[in-house]
XYZ file of C-alpha atoms in Angstrom:
734
model
C -16.975 91.462 72.623
C -17.619 92.913 76.023
C -16.626 91.534 79.370
C -18.911 92.604 82.145
C -17.402 90.743 85.065
C -15.448 93.170 87.230
C -14.387 92.583 90.837
C -14.892 95.449 93.256
C -13.902 96.499 96.771
C -14.615 99.773 98.503
C -10.908 100.206 99.190
C -9.759 100.595 95.594
C -10.981 103.500 93.486
C -9.579 101.907 90.356
C -11.565 98.711 90.892
C -14.680 100.659 91.810
C -14.330 102.487 88.503
C -14.134 99.095 86.810
C -17.384 98.067 88.407
C -19.068 101.108 86.915
C -18.900 99.332 83.568
C -21.440 96.887 84.969
C -24.167 97.401 82.394
C -24.864 93.713 82.559
C -27.088 91.946 80.136
C -28.393 90.404 83.341
C -28.785 93.846 84.928
C -31.527 96.101 83.550
C -30.444 99.570 84.589
C -32.894 102.336 85.361
C -33.497 104.586 82.375
C -31.711 107.915 82.278
C -34.126 108.958 79.563
C -33.621 109.611 75.886
C -34.664 113.220 75.576
C -31.858 113.920 73.135
C -32.739 111.074 70.787
C -33.833 113.540 68.127
C -30.245 114.776 67.939
C -29.430 111.772 65.743
C -29.592 113.044 62.222
C -31.305 110.866 59.633
C -29.097 109.182 57.084
C -29.776 107.558 53.764
C -29.023 103.853 54.168
C -27.856 102.004 51.092
C -28.469 98.282 51.196
C -26.746 95.380 49.507
C -29.067 93.287 47.406
C -28.019 89.720 48.093
C -28.928 88.794 44.541
C -26.335 91.230 43.155
C -23.397 89.736 41.322
C -20.880 88.446 43.857
C -17.672 90.435 43.957
C -15.860 89.238 47.078
C -12.632 87.301 46.469
C -14.046 84.207 48.213
C -17.368 82.422 47.663
C -18.692 79.670 49.919
C -21.435 77.238 48.977
C -22.172 75.118 52.044
C -24.654 72.312 52.574
C -25.011 71.013 56.116
C -27.266 68.742 58.142
C -27.838 69.091 61.874
C -28.420 65.923 63.878
C -29.806 67.174 67.172
C -29.858 63.685 68.702
C -26.068 63.494 69.020
C -25.331 67.175 68.310
C -23.279 66.685 65.190
C -23.228 68.399 61.819
C -22.408 66.686 58.567
C -21.409 69.153 55.893
C -19.845 69.783 52.537
C -18.512 73.066 51.209
C -17.460 74.328 47.815
C -15.089 77.260 48.175
C -13.948 79.418 45.287
C -10.850 81.434 46.059
C -9.422 84.148 43.830
C -5.740 84.959 44.348
C -5.673 88.730 44.863
C -1.990 88.754 45.782
C 1.013 89.068 43.477
C 2.350 85.720 44.715
C 1.925 82.318 43.108
C 0.279 80.062 45.682
C 1.032 76.359 46.045
C -1.329 75.748 48.945
C -4.494 77.015 50.589
C -4.982 77.334 54.341
C -8.254 77.241 56.263
C -8.874 77.906 59.943
C -10.487 74.996 61.785
C -11.236 76.934 64.970
C -13.747 74.276 66.041
C -10.690 72.231 67.016
C -10.005 74.679 69.842
C -12.596 72.513 71.626
C -10.540 69.330 71.409
C -9.057 70.013 74.844
C -9.909 72.182 77.818
C -6.498 73.852 77.608
C -7.182 75.278 74.140
C -10.765 76.377 74.770
C -11.307 80.076 75.404
C -10.867 80.726 79.117
C -13.585 83.399 79.211
C -16.198 80.615 79.262
C -14.391 78.582 81.911
C -16.459 79.842 84.859
C -19.807 79.318 83.101
C -18.829 75.835 82.001
C -17.799 74.945 85.542
C -21.162 76.188 86.812
C -22.991 74.225 84.115
C -20.987 71.124 85.043
C -22.007 71.450 88.707
C -25.665 71.743 87.758
C -25.482 68.816 85.316
C -23.457 66.074 87.048
C -24.509 63.606 84.338
C -22.257 65.453 81.871
C -18.703 64.140 81.700
C -15.638 66.334 80.940
C -15.508 64.886 77.417
C -19.033 66.183 76.754
C -17.619 69.714 76.941
C -15.184 68.933 74.119
C -15.662 68.677 70.380
C -13.992 69.374 67.076
C -14.090 69.088 63.317
C -12.950 66.200 61.100
C -12.059 66.798 57.455
C -13.127 63.759 55.481
C -11.839 64.677 52.061
C -10.720 67.558 49.832
C -10.731 67.699 46.039
C -10.465 70.160 43.164
C -11.234 69.596 39.490
C -12.193 66.019 40.271
C -8.806 65.235 41.866
C -8.222 64.437 45.520
C -5.870 66.836 47.266
C -3.484 66.125 50.113
C -4.326 68.010 53.281
C -3.110 68.299 56.835
C -5.245 69.581 59.747
C -3.185 70.481 62.806
C -3.302 73.249 65.458
C -6.569 74.575 64.008
C -5.055 75.076 60.548
C -6.098 72.996 57.543
C -3.357 73.130 54.888
C -4.281 71.911 51.394
C -1.555 71.122 48.856
C -2.557 72.126 45.322
C -1.849 70.036 42.222
C -1.380 73.201 40.221
C -0.269 76.588 41.642
C -2.688 79.508 41.557
C -1.291 82.415 39.596
C -2.042 86.037 40.604
C -5.589 86.900 39.558
C -6.525 83.261 38.970
C -9.149 81.315 40.939
C -9.626 77.770 42.176
C -12.636 75.909 43.560
C -12.106 73.242 46.201
C -14.668 70.830 47.643
C -14.429 69.399 51.122
C -16.551 67.163 53.326
C -16.479 67.578 57.083
C -18.172 66.379 60.237
C -18.516 68.444 63.366
C -18.960 67.349 66.963
C -20.593 70.198 68.921
C -19.418 70.465 72.547
C -21.780 70.912 75.477
C -21.590 74.155 77.474
C -21.329 77.836 76.620
C -18.448 78.137 74.171
C -18.830 80.040 70.922
C -19.497 76.625 69.398
C -21.674 74.687 71.829
C -25.111 73.430 72.776
C -26.830 73.968 76.103
C -30.417 73.428 77.157
C -32.420 74.330 74.042
C -29.936 76.370 72.009
C -27.019 75.681 69.694
C -24.334 78.363 69.336
C -22.783 77.943 65.907
C -19.585 79.914 65.493
C -16.500 78.356 63.859
C -18.582 75.455 62.591
C -16.916 74.978 59.187
C -13.406 75.479 57.738
C -12.966 79.160 56.848
C -10.265 80.633 54.610
C -7.381 82.200 56.469
C -5.931 85.559 55.418
C -2.911 85.554 53.115
C -0.231 88.095 54.076
C 1.348 89.304 50.866
C 4.144 91.158 52.667
C 5.226 88.095 54.628
C 4.308 85.704 51.794
C 2.467 83.408 54.186
C -0.966 82.343 55.361
C -2.213 83.211 58.823
C -2.199 79.973 60.846
C -2.629 81.385 64.359
C -4.826 79.157 66.568
C -7.753 80.741 68.370
C -6.595 82.613 71.456
C -7.373 80.839 74.752
C -7.349 84.214 76.546
C -9.191 86.594 74.218
C -10.224 86.617 70.540
C -8.644 85.677 67.229
C -11.104 86.839 64.597
C -9.312 87.675 61.357
C -11.143 86.957 58.122
C -11.594 88.088 54.552
C -15.091 89.293 53.642
C -16.741 86.680 51.440
C -19.985 85.717 49.720
C -21.988 82.902 51.313
C -24.733 80.594 50.125
C -25.662 78.179 52.899
C -28.296 75.434 52.964
C -28.879 74.111 56.463
C -31.027 70.992 56.954
C -32.542 71.078 60.456
C -35.468 69.560 62.374
C -38.782 71.271 61.654
C -39.116 72.740 65.137
C -35.919 74.771 64.956
C -35.764 78.510 64.326
C -32.377 79.414 62.840
C -30.696 82.818 63.010
C -27.979 83.432 60.422
C -26.668 86.460 58.531
C -28.179 87.273 55.150
C -31.473 86.826 53.345
C -33.130 83.695 54.749
C -35.608 81.410 53.009
C -37.106 78.112 54.167
C -38.163 74.964 52.293
C -40.400 72.506 54.105
C -40.761 69.854 51.382
C -37.384 68.148 51.816
C -38.257 65.210 54.107
C -40.639 64.380 56.888
C -39.947 66.283 60.103
C -37.189 68.417 58.618
C -36.680 71.593 56.621
C -33.884 73.433 54.821
C -33.103 76.959 55.978
C -31.058 78.792 53.339
C -29.141 82.045 53.580
C -27.439 84.239 51.019
C -25.004 86.704 52.564
C -22.652 88.655 50.323
C -19.659 90.680 51.507
C -19.885 89.101 54.948
C -16.836 88.626 57.122
C -18.073 85.786 59.323
C -20.925 83.299 59.014
C -22.489 81.952 62.226
C -25.797 80.391 63.172
C -27.923 80.031 66.288
C -30.681 77.445 66.459
C -33.388 76.620 68.971
C -36.830 74.996 68.919
C -37.974 77.629 71.428
C -37.014 80.839 69.681
C -39.656 83.459 69.123
C -38.827 86.078 66.511
C -39.715 89.733 66.819
C -39.200 91.503 63.491
C -39.453 95.197 62.576
C -38.706 96.823 59.197
C -37.952 100.513 58.720
C -36.496 102.277 55.683
C -35.370 99.062 54.035
C -33.695 97.588 57.130
C -35.190 94.637 59.010
C -34.079 94.040 62.592
C -34.998 90.720 64.197
C -34.629 89.638 67.810
C -34.593 85.854 68.373
C -35.643 85.433 72.000
C -37.108 83.067 74.574
C -40.668 84.003 75.498
C -40.136 82.989 79.125
C -41.487 86.004 81.029
C -44.640 88.116 80.810
C -44.029 91.274 78.834
C -40.957 89.916 77.040
C -42.128 90.950 73.571
C -42.537 94.553 74.715
C -38.938 94.512 75.960
C -37.802 93.141 72.599
C -39.671 95.991 70.882
C -37.687 98.500 72.920
C -34.385 96.747 72.187
C -35.150 96.734 68.477
C -36.016 100.427 68.606
C -32.700 101.141 70.333
C -30.881 99.083 67.693
C -32.424 101.199 64.932
C -31.214 104.361 66.697
C -27.689 102.998 67.098
C -27.431 101.790 63.496
C -28.704 105.125 62.237
C -26.244 107.017 64.446
C -23.195 104.970 63.449
C -24.293 105.020 59.837
C -24.395 108.801 59.927
C -21.082 109.181 61.752
C -19.017 106.492 60.009
C -20.713 105.091 56.933
C -24.049 103.491 56.095
C -24.864 100.007 57.362
C -25.101 98.292 53.967
C -27.049 95.115 54.691
C -30.831 94.657 54.511
C -31.020 92.898 57.872
C -29.554 92.798 61.376
C -30.215 90.041 63.892
C -29.927 89.822 67.666
C -29.967 86.493 69.496
C -30.784 85.840 73.135
C -28.772 82.982 74.597
C -27.501 81.600 77.887
C -24.041 83.179 77.833
C -23.232 84.983 81.066
C -20.806 87.808 81.612
C -20.142 88.382 77.911
C -21.892 89.440 74.748
C -20.403 88.569 71.382
C -20.359 90.236 67.985
C -20.481 88.518 64.615
C -21.152 89.826 61.133
C -24.766 90.991 60.863
C -25.607 89.084 64.077
C -24.879 89.707 67.768
C -25.271 87.282 70.658
C -26.608 88.608 73.955
C -27.283 86.940 77.274
C -30.637 86.524 78.978
C -32.909 89.566 78.833
C -35.398 90.071 81.652
C -38.763 91.772 81.469
C -37.478 94.762 83.474
C -34.482 95.322 81.195
C -33.953 98.842 79.903
C -32.139 98.927 76.551
C -31.485 102.665 76.916
C -29.012 101.807 79.666
C -27.680 98.570 78.161
C -24.353 99.894 76.902
C -23.095 96.365 76.231
C -25.810 96.076 73.590
C -24.619 99.271 71.878
C -20.982 98.145 72.035
C -21.846 94.964 70.158
C -23.807 96.889 67.518
C -20.804 99.200 67.051
C -18.768 96.096 66.224
C -20.711 95.887 62.981
C -18.513 98.780 61.851
C -15.350 97.779 63.750
C -15.043 94.051 63.121
C -17.680 93.128 60.561
C -17.370 95.936 58.008
C -13.845 97.146 58.828
C -11.917 94.015 59.739
C -8.583 93.645 61.514
C -6.286 91.025 62.979
C -7.775 90.823 66.466
C -4.919 88.640 67.665
C -2.342 91.350 67.029
C -4.296 94.627 66.921
C -7.409 94.218 69.059
C -7.482 97.945 69.748
C -8.843 98.514 66.248
C -12.110 96.737 66.985
C -12.504 96.881 70.767
C -11.232 100.437 71.249
C -13.408 101.864 68.492
C -16.471 99.832 69.529
C -16.143 101.034 73.116
C -15.598 104.652 72.078
C -18.613 104.378 69.775
C -20.971 103.209 72.530
C -19.879 106.227 74.598
C -20.213 108.578 71.621
C -23.761 107.296 71.079
C -24.655 107.737 74.762
C -23.221 111.257 74.823
C -25.220 112.390 71.824
C -28.411 110.917 73.279
C -27.909 113.024 76.399
C -26.872 110.134 78.679
C -24.266 111.914 80.793
C -23.474 108.898 82.962
C -22.509 106.628 80.068
C -21.313 109.462 77.829
C -17.928 111.156 77.599
C -17.617 111.603 81.377
C -17.116 107.847 81.651
C -13.972 108.303 79.528
C -12.791 111.516 81.190
C -13.096 110.009 84.668
C -10.279 107.488 84.272
C -6.867 108.929 85.206
C -5.222 105.550 85.833
C -2.125 104.313 84.037
C -1.528 100.871 82.528
C 2.104 100.089 81.795
C 1.330 98.486 78.465
C 0.942 100.023 75.031
C -2.576 100.205 73.617
C -1.165 98.666 70.429
C -0.078 95.523 72.315
C -0.905 92.040 71.037
C -3.188 89.614 72.872
C -0.160 87.686 74.136
C 1.380 90.860 75.504
C -1.716 92.082 77.382
C -2.621 88.699 78.894
C -5.505 89.291 81.292
C -5.445 93.092 80.856
C -7.400 93.246 77.597
C -10.190 95.313 79.165
C -8.084 98.194 80.565
C -5.726 98.248 77.565
C -7.959 97.803 74.511
C -11.296 99.037 75.818
C -10.641 101.740 78.411
C -7.303 103.135 77.265
C -8.181 102.495 73.631
C -11.348 104.567 73.799
C -9.473 107.269 75.720
C -6.895 107.609 72.949
C -9.704 107.977 70.400
C -11.509 110.483 72.626
C -8.317 112.538 72.940
C -8.108 112.665 69.147
C -11.796 113.647 69.007
C -11.266 116.481 71.479
C -8.065 117.724 69.881
C -9.558 118.150 66.390
C -13.250 118.668 67.132
C -16.320 116.654 66.213
C -16.654 117.798 62.600
C -13.088 116.895 61.634
C -13.222 113.666 63.639
C -16.391 112.538 61.861
C -14.805 113.400 58.511
C -11.799 111.258 59.453
C -14.011 108.318 60.423
C -15.999 108.460 57.202
C -12.753 108.410 55.225
C -11.416 105.516 57.319
C -14.627 103.588 56.655
C -14.479 104.359 52.932
C -10.911 103.046 52.686
C -11.379 99.852 54.678
C -14.994 98.746 54.379
C -15.003 94.984 53.556
C -11.199 95.035 53.989
C -8.820 94.485 56.881
C -7.404 97.618 58.475
C -4.165 97.953 60.419
C -2.994 100.464 62.989
C -0.536 101.755 60.421
C -3.404 102.178 57.958
C -5.399 104.094 60.564
C -2.437 106.375 61.271
C -1.936 107.017 57.579
C -5.611 107.953 57.241
C -5.250 110.329 60.198
C -2.223 111.935 58.541
C -3.974 112.283 55.189
C -7.126 113.823 56.700
C -5.903 115.666 59.799
C -2.187 116.193 59.237
C 1.115 114.856 60.506
C 0.822 116.357 63.996
C -2.447 114.505 64.648
C -0.863 111.305 63.350
C 2.174 111.675 65.613
C 0.029 112.331 68.687
C -2.111 109.282 67.978
C 0.952 107.113 67.309
C 2.423 108.194 70.649
C -0.855 107.401 72.422
C -1.009 103.924 70.881
C 2.606 102.796 70.961
C 4.017 104.283 74.161
C 3.188 102.395 77.398
C 1.323 104.162 80.193
C -1.059 106.335 78.172
C -2.994 108.849 80.287
C -5.576 111.268 78.966
C -4.295 114.834 78.784
C -5.186 116.763 81.976
C -7.265 119.316 80.083
C -9.578 116.524 78.938
C -9.979 114.913 82.386
C -12.672 115.674 84.964
C -11.900 117.920 87.914
C -11.984 116.409 91.411
C -15.419 117.921 92.012
C -16.704 116.548 88.703
C -15.307 113.103 89.534
C -17.115 113.018 92.879
C -20.393 114.096 91.287
C -19.980 111.554 88.493
C -19.251 108.710 90.929
C -22.255 109.673 93.016
C -24.542 109.468 89.994
C -22.998 106.167 88.872
C -23.309 104.551 92.283
C -26.869 105.794 92.562
C -27.701 104.123 89.266
C -25.875 100.906 90.137
C -27.562 100.485 93.514
C -30.979 101.207 92.025
C -30.365 98.699 89.273
C -28.960 95.969 91.494
C -31.694 96.195 94.127
C -34.513 96.197 91.587
C -33.235 92.908 90.147
C -35.104 91.030 92.875
C -38.881 91.446 92.990
C -40.103 91.732 96.555
C -36.667 92.326 98.074
C -37.315 93.086 101.778
C -37.171 96.728 102.793
C -34.911 95.858 105.725
C -31.837 95.155 103.589
C -28.395 96.434 104.543
C -27.484 97.501 101.001
C -30.598 99.629 100.824
C -29.162 102.076 103.348
C -26.514 103.011 100.753
C -29.155 103.401 98.059
C -31.182 105.689 100.308
C -28.138 107.817 101.126
C -27.301 108.077 97.418
C -30.862 109.312 96.820
C -30.136 112.203 99.183
C -31.706 110.893 102.383
C -29.734 111.910 105.520
C -27.313 109.387 107.028
C -25.827 109.409 110.519
C -23.151 107.085 111.908
C -23.340 106.716 115.689
C -20.481 105.173 117.683
C -20.531 103.748 121.174
C -18.905 106.311 123.463
C -18.331 104.734 126.882
C -15.761 102.213 125.669
C -12.190 101.029 126.159
C -9.220 102.394 124.217
C -9.034 99.229 122.112
C -12.741 99.421 121.258
C -12.424 103.084 120.332
C -9.544 102.239 117.995
C -11.554 99.442 116.332
C -14.592 101.686 115.896
C -12.515 104.378 114.210
C -11.072 101.791 111.794
C -14.618 100.750 110.945
C -15.667 104.359 110.381
C -12.713 104.895 108.054
C -13.707 101.834 106.035
C -17.320 102.965 105.766
C -16.582 106.599 105.004
C -14.108 105.754 102.248
C -17.001 104.381 100.227
C -19.283 107.238 101.260
C -16.695 109.867 100.324
C -15.857 108.287 96.981
C -19.536 108.081 96.065
C -20.293 111.639 97.153
C -22.651 110.713 99.995
C -23.117 113.238 102.797
C -23.121 111.887 106.343
C -22.683 112.831 109.961
C -20.527 110.939 112.498
C -21.609 111.183 116.158
C -19.068 110.117 118.775
C -20.293 111.999 121.878
C -23.300 111.125 124.057
C -24.247 114.770 124.636
C -24.320 115.516 120.906
C -26.402 112.378 120.438
C -28.965 113.508 123.011
C -29.404 116.870 121.279
C -29.946 115.273 117.875
C -31.839 112.132 118.863
C -35.416 113.308 118.548
C -35.117 115.782 115.662
C -32.263 115.115 113.254
C -31.865 111.414 114.002
C -35.602 110.822 113.824
C -35.521 111.631 110.111
C -32.106 110.132 109.339
C -31.015 106.675 108.298
C -28.695 105.305 110.977
C -25.576 103.162 110.998
C -24.974 102.227 114.614
C -21.656 100.702 115.672
C -20.743 98.902 118.877
C -21.960 96.879 121.829
C -25.651 97.549 122.425
C -24.995 98.239 126.096
C -22.623 101.105 125.334
C -24.307 102.677 122.304
C -26.603 105.578 123.108
C -28.982 104.965 120.191
C -29.536 101.338 121.140
C -30.112 102.228 124.767
C -32.530 105.056 123.945
C -34.533 103.130 121.341
C -34.173 99.639 122.751
C -37.854 98.704 123.015
C -38.568 99.864 119.443
C -35.475 98.084 118.144
C -36.518 94.811 119.789
C -40.028 95.096 118.347
C -38.802 95.843 114.815
C -36.165 93.101 114.973
C -38.599 90.470 116.199
C -41.034 91.318 113.382
C -38.225 90.718 110.928
C -37.417 87.336 112.496
C -34.267 88.424 114.329
C -34.306 87.271 117.977
C -32.672 90.396 119.345
C -32.581 89.578 123.075
C -31.321 86.039 122.585
C -28.596 87.176 120.191
C -27.423 90.045 122.385
C -27.126 87.648 125.322
C -24.695 85.342 123.479
C -21.319 86.321 125.029
C -19.116 85.785 121.937
C -21.581 86.698 119.185
C -21.111 89.556 116.736
C -22.688 90.575 113.439
C -25.206 93.017 112.013
C -28.915 93.516 111.410
C -31.033 96.061 109.529
C -34.465 97.178 110.715
C -36.876 99.989 110.069
C -35.973 103.032 112.146
C -37.902 102.796 115.453
C -39.069 106.429 115.018
C -39.622 106.419 111.261
C -40.745 103.508 109.084
C -39.418 105.292 105.977
C -35.849 105.188 107.285
C -33.502 102.323 108.168
C -31.225 101.498 111.056
C -28.221 99.224 110.503
C -26.471 98.021 113.649
C -22.990 96.468 113.526
C -22.712 94.853 116.932
C -20.508 92.740 119.162
C -21.313 91.485 122.654
C -17.897 91.646 124.296
C -15.792 94.691 125.039
C -14.412 94.609 121.498
C -14.122 92.326 118.480
C -11.389 89.777 119.134
C -8.288 89.750 116.951
C -9.255 86.286 115.694
C -12.550 87.581 114.330
C -11.677 91.164 113.368
C -10.548 90.582 109.776
C -13.677 88.558 108.946
C -15.871 91.067 110.772
C -14.486 93.980 108.747
C -14.814 92.072 105.468
C -18.460 91.216 106.201
C -19.107 94.800 107.193
C -17.695 95.970 103.866
C -19.705 93.472 101.817
C -22.966 94.014 103.656
C -23.721 97.432 102.144
C -22.429 96.631 98.654
C -24.315 95.553 95.551
C -22.080 92.682 94.457
C -22.840 90.016 97.086
C -25.930 88.648 98.829
C -28.437 91.098 100.313
C -28.498 90.633 104.086
C -31.159 91.427 106.639
C -29.001 90.037 109.423
C -26.044 87.759 110.096
C -24.433 86.469 113.292
C -20.825 85.311 113.693
C -19.468 82.966 116.361
C -16.212 83.443 118.290
C -14.177 82.189 115.312
C -15.852 84.482 112.801
C -17.996 81.798 111.213
C -21.527 82.751 110.132
C -23.861 80.682 112.306
C -27.120 82.468 111.518
C -28.262 84.733 108.719
C -31.179 85.893 106.661
C -30.332 86.949 103.145
C -31.488 87.032 99.541
C -29.059 85.780 96.926
C -27.865 88.404 94.464
C -27.945 87.319 90.786
C -25.023 89.670 90.084
C -22.673 88.136 92.659
C -21.361 85.439 90.292
C -19.881 88.139 88.074
C -17.732 89.332 90.974
C -16.700 85.933 92.338
C -13.028 85.171 92.839
C -11.656 82.871 90.151
């Protein structure tokens, strides 16, 4: 899974770096091209035939009926379990993760913000509507009822007769499911049902500890730990519904009036989910024995063409990972558009994305590639993601970067790993409980760095050989960090193992200096990233006015000249305030590699006014009566401001007013002028903090896009003209 919500300020390089991961599903980035796409070597892809004899240790036969009137599912499952351990088992344990929805405190917190937003927009929904759960109505085996206990998301079944090593048992159970409203993994919202954790699933038996895994689903991150199994599922749904599930899907329409049965057979599959909607369109493409389907909402012109491009990118990614790690073995792969925001989620043979817009560019959607990579590091090679999340998240994040690098995408390629020289005082091999809210920097960023360091230290050929061996050993099984280290030792030697163990287990991992970027390379990389981010953010809004404060940063990042002009005939206190403002502005400009000129002297201004400043974008700071640019260009400024709807004269005559406005340059309609003004001698102490914060936000890409705003003597916004930014919710304070 990928989080894409990152907070940013221009005062923290570390947080700015975090924002560079903003390849939002809601944010179609501008294409960097795919000239190197041919570098992906073709690979023979072997496919599982779902009709082959089942050989997984667990087989599920599930029959279920969806009632979309009250959003419940009535189901029965027949589960055959073969004891592959050397222990004699007296009980079976199933996860009932649906029960995480019985209270708000046990639901996953990553959906908290979206659910709160949904609640605001749907006041008719009560808090209880956002809750749900599963009820087990009976369990039996060999015609005998079995005692069971369902508590803390663990269903424990007492067996009449122990299961000997190598023996098998088949249990039947009936269950009913109440689907919560909202955006949880299991939920319904608008016209879609998200169906993860919808039935009791076998937990993993730990032979070393002689116990079943009974860990509840993590409220802070993920707890996906399963044994690959064979599934046969018959799902009775209303006729109008399209259903996305893993496996080979068939449909029968002769069951009863107004309903149909959608069946799936999915062998060697770690996790079985479904998504259902009456409004899904399905775009399907088959190449070389693999069918990729995108279930999407046809809610914008040109949407199908976007889906075509996403499917094409999915084929490239699957081919690349298949070549590097091991062939994708299934005959199908499905992608589902949904209403989740700020996250995308991986499942076996299916991934869940957020809303895709008609301007989206899959070439730059690195979140999409991360989720596809999870098919290798979660679905095919499993792991206990409660205790060793690095194994799936670290490898998935490295893989998306590896893919970008080999396609010639230098912004999202290895430089994005080399750039980070920060330190996190936690071990990469930490558990979910230990990392708390730092899953992203620990598992994703530091995890992929540790893998990259291994890649660099041994070279691509040896690294790829290692990964193919790792895949061969653990495909359809659950890997561990110890198992990974042993594979490294067997393939690359003890020294490589020891270095990787140190990287994973010692807190504060930092990439070796020889693998980091130089200072000059970091500045150039940040410049290119900011350029891409501003382009992407500003193109989210069709018809965004030209006179937008954030656009002056975009223009500077594109190489247009930028001059900052201060008022010069001012008091000592004003001069001090202006210099603080310049420092705040130039910190962002310096970090992003933007060139600029600061003019403090009236004589210098006069020399440059007609030539250099006539072709430059301007940031003007200070009282209009003491700023040389404003005085020299006053009539043009007033005309431009009035056209934009900003009453310049009236505002400048308000004694305690302050704020900012952006207009076309009075000398050059292809350039902008941004004026941060105040009408007194200086900004009062009462207002200064708010003034500086607004100044900082106004040229960013994470808040509203302003044409002008005016503050009163207490720093309150009393007048503004802005366009809301669809990305701002991802950066909101929690």
